[in-house]
PDB file of C-alpha atoms in Angstrom:
ATOM      1  CA  UNK A   1      -8.439 -33.250 -37.686  1.00 46.00           C
ATOM      2  CA  UNK A   2      -6.494 -35.115 -35.019  1.00 48.00           C
ATOM      3  CA  UNK A   3      -3.560 -32.787 -35.500  1.00 45.00           C
ATOM      4  CA  UNK A   4      -5.742 -29.725 -34.844  1.00 42.00           C
ATOM      5  CA  UNK A   5      -7.110 -31.288 -31.619  1.00 47.00           C
ATOM      6  CA  UNK A   6      -3.621 -32.201 -30.474  1.00 37.00           C
ATOM      7  CA  UNK A   7      -2.415 -28.676 -31.240  1.00 36.00           C
ATOM      8  CA  UNK A   8      -5.307 -27.119 -29.303  1.00 38.00           C
ATOM      9  CA  UNK A   9      -4.524 -29.358 -26.317  1.00 38.00           C
ATOM     10  CA  UNK A  10      -0.853 -28.376 -26.484  1.00 35.00           C
ATOM     11  CA  UNK A  11      -1.755 -24.682 -26.558  1.00 35.00           C
ATOM     12  CA  UNK A  12      -4.176 -25.142 -23.638  1.00 33.00           C
ATOM     13  CA  UNK A  13      -1.608 -27.061 -21.579  1.00 34.00           C
ATOM     14  CA  UNK A  14       1.035 -24.419 -22.377  1.00 34.00           C
ATOM     15  CA  UNK A  15      -1.278 -21.596 -21.319  1.00 34.00           C
ATOM     16  CA  UNK A  16      -2.125 -23.407 -18.088  1.00 35.00           C
ATOM     17  CA  UNK A  17       1.597 -23.873 -17.413  1.00 34.00           C
ATOM     18  CA  UNK A  18       2.249 -20.153 -17.939  1.00 35.00           C
ATOM     19  CA  UNK A  19      -0.653 -19.260 -15.637  1.00 35.00           C
ATOM     20  CA  UNK A  20       0.618 -21.597 -12.919  1.00 32.00           C
ATOM     21  CA  UNK A  21       4.157 -20.254 -13.207  1.00 35.00           C
ATOM     22  CA  UNK A  22       2.885 -16.688 -12.965  1.00 36.00           C
ATOM     23  CA  UNK A  23       0.730 -17.436  -9.940  1.00 35.00           C
ATOM     24  CA  UNK A  24       3.569 -19.306  -8.226  1.00 38.00           C
ATOM     25  CA  UNK A  25       5.574 -16.052  -8.049  1.00 52.00           C
ATOM     26  CA  UNK A  26       2.732 -14.087  -6.422  1.00 80.00           C
ATOM     27  CA  UNK A  27       2.903 -14.089  -2.646  1.00 88.00           C
ATOM     28  CA  UNK A  28      -0.124 -14.374  -0.378  1.00 91.00           C
ATOM     29  CA  UNK A  29      -0.254 -11.730   2.349  1.00 91.00           C
ATOM     30  CA  UNK A  30      -0.867 -12.799   5.946  1.00 91.00           C
ATOM     31  CA  UNK A  31      -3.260 -10.078   7.239  1.00 90.00           C
ATOM     32  CA  UNK A  32      -2.985 -11.259  10.862  1.00 91.00           C
ATOM     33  CA  UNK A  33       0.747 -10.521  10.855  1.00 94.00           C
ATOM     34  CA  UNK A  34       0.754  -7.485   8.540  1.00 96.00           C
ATOM     35  CA  UNK A  35      -0.083  -3.831   9.159  1.00 96.00           C
ATOM     36  CA  UNK A  36      -0.362  -0.456   7.431  1.00 97.00           C
ATOM     37  CA  UNK A  37      -0.391   2.718   9.535  1.00 97.00           C
ATOM     38  CA  UNK A  38      -0.024   6.485   9.360  1.00 97.00           C
ATOM     39  CA  UNK A  39       2.128   8.373  11.873  1.00 96.00           C
ATOM     40  CA  UNK A  40       1.769  12.135  12.274  1.00 96.00           C
ATOM     41  CA  UNK A  41       1.948  14.840  14.928  1.00 95.00           C
ATOM     42  CA  UNK A  42      -1.152  16.478  16.335  1.00 92.00           C
ATOM     43  CA  UNK A  43      -0.317  19.522  18.466  1.00 91.00           C
ATOM     44  CA  UNK A  44       3.289  18.232  18.349  1.00 92.00           C
ATOM     45  CA  UNK A  45       2.315  14.874  19.890  1.00 94.00           C
ATOM     46  CA  UNK A  46       3.154  11.812  17.742  1.00 95.00           C
ATOM     47  CA  UNK A  47       0.143   9.659  16.870  1.00 94.00           C
ATOM     48  CA  UNK A  48       0.145   6.324  15.045  1.00 96.00           C
ATOM     49  CA  UNK A  49      -3.140   5.088  13.608  1.00 97.00           C
ATOM     50  CA  UNK A  50      -3.645   1.797  11.793  1.00 97.00           C
ATOM     51  CA  UNK A  51      -5.712   1.142   8.717  1.00 97.00           C
ATOM     52  CA  UNK A  52      -8.006  -1.830   9.353  1.00 97.00           C
ATOM     53  CA  UNK A  53      -8.713  -2.661   5.688  1.00 97.00           C
ATOM     54  CA  UNK A  54      -6.141  -2.929   2.940  1.00 96.00           C
ATOM     55  CA  UNK A  55      -4.945  -5.351   0.285  1.00 95.00           C
ATOM     56  CA  UNK A  56      -1.382  -5.985  -0.772  1.00 95.00           C
ATOM     57  CA  UNK A  57      -0.397  -7.874  -3.911  1.00 94.00           C
ATOM     58  CA  UNK A  58       3.294  -8.738  -4.154  1.00 94.00           C
ATOM     59  CA  UNK A  59       5.044 -10.598  -6.940  1.00 94.00           C
ATOM     60  CA  UNK A  60       8.572 -11.004  -5.548  1.00 92.00           C
ATOM     61  CA  UNK A  61      11.486 -13.267  -6.365  1.00 89.00           C
ATOM     62  CA  UNK A  62      14.644 -12.665  -4.280  1.00 87.00           C
ATOM     63  CA  UNK A  63      16.756 -13.978  -7.191  1.00 89.00           C
ATOM     64  CA  UNK A  64      15.191 -11.423  -9.573  1.00 92.00           C
ATOM     65  CA  UNK A  65      14.106  -8.387  -7.533  1.00 92.00           C
ATOM     66  CA  UNK A  66      14.058  -6.167 -10.653  1.00 92.00           C
ATOM     67  CA  UNK A  67      11.155  -8.250 -12.013  1.00 94.00           C
ATOM     68  CA  UNK A  68       9.123  -7.716  -8.826  1.00 94.00           C
ATOM     69  CA  UNK A  69       5.844  -5.811  -8.628  1.00 95.00           C
ATOM     70  CA  UNK A  70       3.662  -4.547  -5.800  1.00 95.00           C
ATOM     71  CA  UNK A  71       0.217  -3.005  -5.509  1.00 96.00           C
ATOM     72  CA  UNK A  72      -1.354  -1.706  -2.300  1.00 96.00           C
ATOM     73  CA  UNK A  73      -4.942  -0.515  -1.817  1.00 97.00           C
ATOM     74  CA  UNK A  74      -5.975   1.041   1.476  1.00 97.00           C
ATOM     75  CA  UNK A  75      -9.588   1.787   2.387  1.00 98.00           C
ATOM     76  CA  UNK A  76      -9.394   5.375   3.647  1.00 97.00           C
ATOM     77  CA  UNK A  77     -12.469   4.995   5.864  1.00 98.00           C
ATOM     78  CA  UNK A  78     -10.720   2.228   7.798  1.00 98.00           C
ATOM     79  CA  UNK A  79      -8.220   4.492   9.607  1.00 97.00           C
ATOM     80  CA  UNK A  80      -8.600   3.755  13.320  1.00 97.00           C
ATOM     81  CA  UNK A  81      -7.771   6.852  15.344  1.00 95.00           C
ATOM     82  CA  UNK A  82      -8.800   5.133  18.576  1.00 94.00           C
ATOM     83  CA  UNK A  83     -12.076   7.047  18.913  1.00 95.00           C
ATOM     84  CA  UNK A  84     -15.290   6.571  16.869  1.00 96.00           C
ATOM     85  CA  UNK A  85     -15.780  10.342  16.477  1.00 96.00           C
ATOM     86  CA  UNK A  86     -12.245  10.862  15.162  1.00 94.00           C
ATOM     87  CA  UNK A  87     -12.659   7.856  12.866  1.00 96.00           C
ATOM     88  CA  UNK A  88     -15.787   9.467  11.405  1.00 97.00           C
ATOM     89  CA  UNK A  89     -14.073  12.866  11.135  1.00 95.00           C
ATOM     90  CA  UNK A  90     -11.197  11.622   8.942  1.00 96.00           C
ATOM     91  CA  UNK A  91     -13.665  10.244   6.378  1.00 97.00           C
ATOM     92  CA  UNK A  92     -15.136  13.729   5.798  1.00 97.00           C
ATOM     93  CA  UNK A  93     -14.467  15.889   2.721  1.00 96.00           C
ATOM     94  CA  UNK A  94     -11.824  17.970   4.532  1.00 96.00           C
ATOM     95  CA  UNK A  95      -9.705  14.920   5.236  1.00 96.00           C
ATOM     96  CA  UNK A  96      -9.893  11.732   3.111  1.00 97.00           C
ATOM     97  CA  UNK A  97     -13.298  12.419   1.516  1.00 97.00           C
ATOM     98  CA  UNK A  98     -13.867   8.662   1.671  1.00 98.00           C
ATOM     99  CA  UNK A  99     -17.278   8.893  -0.031  1.00 97.00           C
ATOM    100  CA  UNK A 100     -15.644  10.189  -3.231  1.00 98.00           C
ATOM    101  CA  UNK A 101     -12.182   8.602  -2.790  1.00 98.00           C
ATOM    102  CA  UNK A 102     -12.700   5.323  -0.912  1.00 98.00           C
ATOM    103  CA  UNK A 103      -9.191   3.995  -1.609  1.00 98.00           C
ATOM    104  CA  UNK A 104      -5.622   5.220  -1.581  1.00 98.00           C
ATOM    105  CA  UNK A 105      -3.387   3.200  -3.897  1.00 98.00           C
ATOM    106  CA  UNK A 106       0.254   2.536  -4.602  1.00 97.00           C
ATOM    107  CA  UNK A 107       1.397   0.770  -7.778  1.00 98.00           C
ATOM    108  CA  UNK A 108       5.090   0.037  -8.237  1.00 97.00           C
ATOM    109  CA  UNK A 109       6.835   0.848 -11.501  1.00 97.00           C
ATOM    110  CA  UNK A 110      10.302  -0.382 -10.460  1.00 96.00           C
ATOM    111  CA  UNK A 111      11.821  -2.383  -7.615  1.00 96.00           C
ATOM    112  CA  UNK A 112      15.622  -2.414  -7.529  1.00 95.00           C
ATOM    113  CA  UNK A 113      18.084  -4.188  -5.278  1.00 94.00           C
ATOM    114  CA  UNK A 114      19.944  -1.822  -2.936  1.00 95.00           C
ATOM    115  CA  UNK A 115      22.142  -4.427  -1.276  1.00 93.00           C
ATOM    116  CA  UNK A 116      21.510  -7.465   0.900  1.00 92.00           C
ATOM    117  CA  UNK A 117      17.963  -7.340   2.251  1.00 94.00           C
ATOM    118  CA  UNK A 118      17.320  -3.855   0.855  1.00 96.00           C
ATOM    119  CA  UNK A 119      15.233  -2.632  -2.053  1.00 96.00           C
ATOM    120  CA  UNK A 120      14.416   0.761  -3.554  1.00 97.00           C
ATOM    121  CA  UNK A 121      10.797   0.949  -4.664  1.00 97.00           C
ATOM    122  CA  UNK A 122       9.452   3.485  -7.168  1.00 97.00           C
ATOM    123  CA  UNK A 123       5.840   3.928  -8.161  1.00 97.00           C
ATOM    124  CA  UNK A 124       2.706   6.026  -8.142  1.00 98.00           C
ATOM    125  CA  UNK A 125       0.912   6.928  -4.923  1.00 98.00           C
ATOM    126  CA  UNK A 126      -2.673   8.146  -5.296  1.00 98.00           C
ATOM    127  CA  UNK A 127      -4.563   9.654  -2.385  1.00 98.00           C
ATOM    128  CA  UNK A 128      -7.760  11.679  -2.682  1.00 97.00           C
ATOM    129  CA  UNK A 129      -7.448  11.866  -6.468  1.00 96.00           C
ATOM    130  CA  UNK A 130      -3.883  13.252  -6.399  1.00 97.00           C
ATOM    131  CA  UNK A 131      -1.112  11.082  -7.876  1.00 98.00           C
ATOM    132  CA  UNK A 132       2.624  11.530  -7.317  1.00 97.00           C
ATOM    133  CA  UNK A 133       5.721   9.579  -8.283  1.00 97.00           C
ATOM    134  CA  UNK A 134       7.526   8.377  -5.173  1.00 97.00           C
ATOM    135  CA  UNK A 135      10.601   6.347  -4.244  1.00 96.00           C
ATOM    136  CA  UNK A 136      11.275   4.800  -0.853  1.00 96.00           C
ATOM    137  CA  UNK A 137      13.545   2.189   0.745  1.00 96.00           C
ATOM    138  CA  UNK A 138      12.231  -1.215   1.734  1.00 95.00           C
ATOM    139  CA  UNK A 139      13.798  -4.029   3.729  1.00 97.00           C
ATOM    140  CA  UNK A 140      13.032  -7.664   3.062  1.00 96.00           C
ATOM    141  CA  UNK A 141      13.964 -10.740   5.054  1.00 96.00           C
ATOM    142  CA  UNK A 142      12.859 -14.339   5.334  1.00 94.00           C
ATOM    143  CA  UNK A 143      11.250 -15.475   8.596  1.00 93.00           C
ATOM    144  CA  UNK A 144       9.618 -18.855   9.080  1.00 91.00           C
ATOM    145  CA  UNK A 145       9.557 -19.523   5.335  1.00 91.00           C
ATOM    146  CA  UNK A 146       7.781 -16.216   4.614  1.00 94.00           C
ATOM    147  CA  UNK A 147       8.995 -12.915   3.210  1.00 95.00           C
ATOM    148  CA  UNK A 148       8.759  -9.933   5.562  1.00 97.00           C
ATOM    149  CA  UNK A 149       8.691  -6.475   3.961  1.00 97.00           C
ATOM    150  CA  UNK A 150       9.139  -3.368   6.119  1.00 97.00           C
ATOM    151  CA  UNK A 151       9.099   0.215   4.960  1.00 96.00           C
ATOM    152  CA  UNK A 152       8.272   3.786   5.815  1.00 96.00           C
ATOM    153  CA  UNK A 153       7.095   6.290   3.243  1.00 94.00           C
ATOM    154  CA  UNK A 154       7.207   9.983   4.228  1.00 96.00           C
ATOM    155  CA  UNK A 155       4.626  12.221   2.546  1.00 97.00           C
ATOM    156  CA  UNK A 156       3.258  15.746   2.915  1.00 97.00           C
ATOM    157  CA  UNK A 157      -0.467  15.513   3.634  1.00 97.00           C
ATOM    158  CA  UNK A 158      -1.253  18.881   2.057  1.00 97.00           C
ATOM    159  CA  UNK A 159       0.184  17.694  -1.285  1.00 97.00           C
ATOM    160  CA  UNK A 160      -2.777  15.265  -1.357  1.00 97.00           C
ATOM    161  CA  UNK A 161      -5.336  17.791  -0.019  1.00 96.00           C
ATOM    162  CA  UNK A 162      -5.607  15.896   3.258  1.00 96.00           C
ATOM    163  CA  UNK A 163      -6.745  18.567   5.677  1.00 95.00           C
ATOM    164  CA  UNK A 164      -8.615  21.238   3.750  1.00 94.00           C
ATOM    165  CA  UNK A 165     -10.078  24.533   4.944  1.00 93.00           C
ATOM    166  CA  UNK A 166      -9.155  25.317   8.550  1.00 93.00           C
ATOM    167  CA  UNK A 167      -7.210  22.028   8.683  1.00 93.00           C
ATOM    168  CA  UNK A 168      -4.527  23.376   6.309  1.00 94.00           C
ATOM    169  CA  UNK A 169      -3.044  24.957   9.443  1.00 92.00           C
ATOM    170  CA  UNK A 170      -0.049  22.765  10.223  1.00 95.00           C
ATOM    171  CA  UNK A 171       0.243  24.010  13.819  1.00 92.00           C
ATOM    172  CA  UNK A 172      -2.622  21.663  14.791  1.00 92.00           C
ATOM    173  CA  UNK A 173      -1.817  18.702  12.534  1.00 94.00           C
ATOM    174  CA  UNK A 174       1.679  18.600  11.026  1.00 96.00           C
ATOM    175  CA  UNK A 175       2.132  18.377   7.266  1.00 97.00           C
ATOM    176  CA  UNK A 176       4.597  15.489   7.626  1.00 97.00           C
ATOM    177  CA  UNK A 177       3.031  12.031   7.677  1.00 97.00           C
ATOM    178  CA  UNK A 178       4.830   8.703   7.551  1.00 97.00           C
ATOM    179  CA  UNK A 179       3.021   5.719   6.091  1.00 97.00           C
ATOM    180  CA  UNK A 180       4.498   2.614   7.693  1.00 97.00           C
ATOM    181  CA  UNK A 181       3.930  -0.930   6.611  1.00 95.00           C
ATOM    182  CA  UNK A 182       4.904  -4.390   7.752  1.00 97.00           C
ATOM    183  CA  UNK A 183       3.850  -7.081   5.297  1.00 96.00           C
ATOM    184  CA  UNK A 184       4.304 -10.796   5.877  1.00 96.00           C
ATOM    185  CA  UNK A 185       3.743 -12.884   2.755  1.00 94.00           C
ATOM    186  CA  UNK A 186       4.448 -16.369   1.430  1.00 90.00           C
ATOM    187  CA  UNK A 187       3.323 -18.986  -1.044  1.00 82.00           C
TER     188      UNK A 187
END
């Protein structure tokens, strides 16, 4: 009987150790210092708009970048165009259709070293119910004991049905959009 209790305790302690080790690798994002934005051209004028609500989960070890993972969720209704009417417009069916597709997501499938301070990230990007495999470069550096990740992901908005109906016309709003992110994270 004592042996069974001792064994159960050992298993429990081992599981707790594994859980702690796994959580130690996950980095906590600093939302005050991080940002996610979309840059595009409207009538050939560049516009950058920030998303106010997003979550980033990063499991990164500089010594083993190939074992790293990242997940990003962006609330589509949180895009701040600088005007309440525009903010409301982009949530409509023709644009993000935020009622039906409240989040855009990215889930990494591979993160590979591309030299000092550089990574190549591959994964699945889902926006408005459309999923595509993407790869993009990412830089990483250490500042003040935290990891700083910077990247820019070019996409075609029409590939994700962003801008339906009359908004498919790319002379008003260009098809090219760059999703930029600056993520500061640490233990």
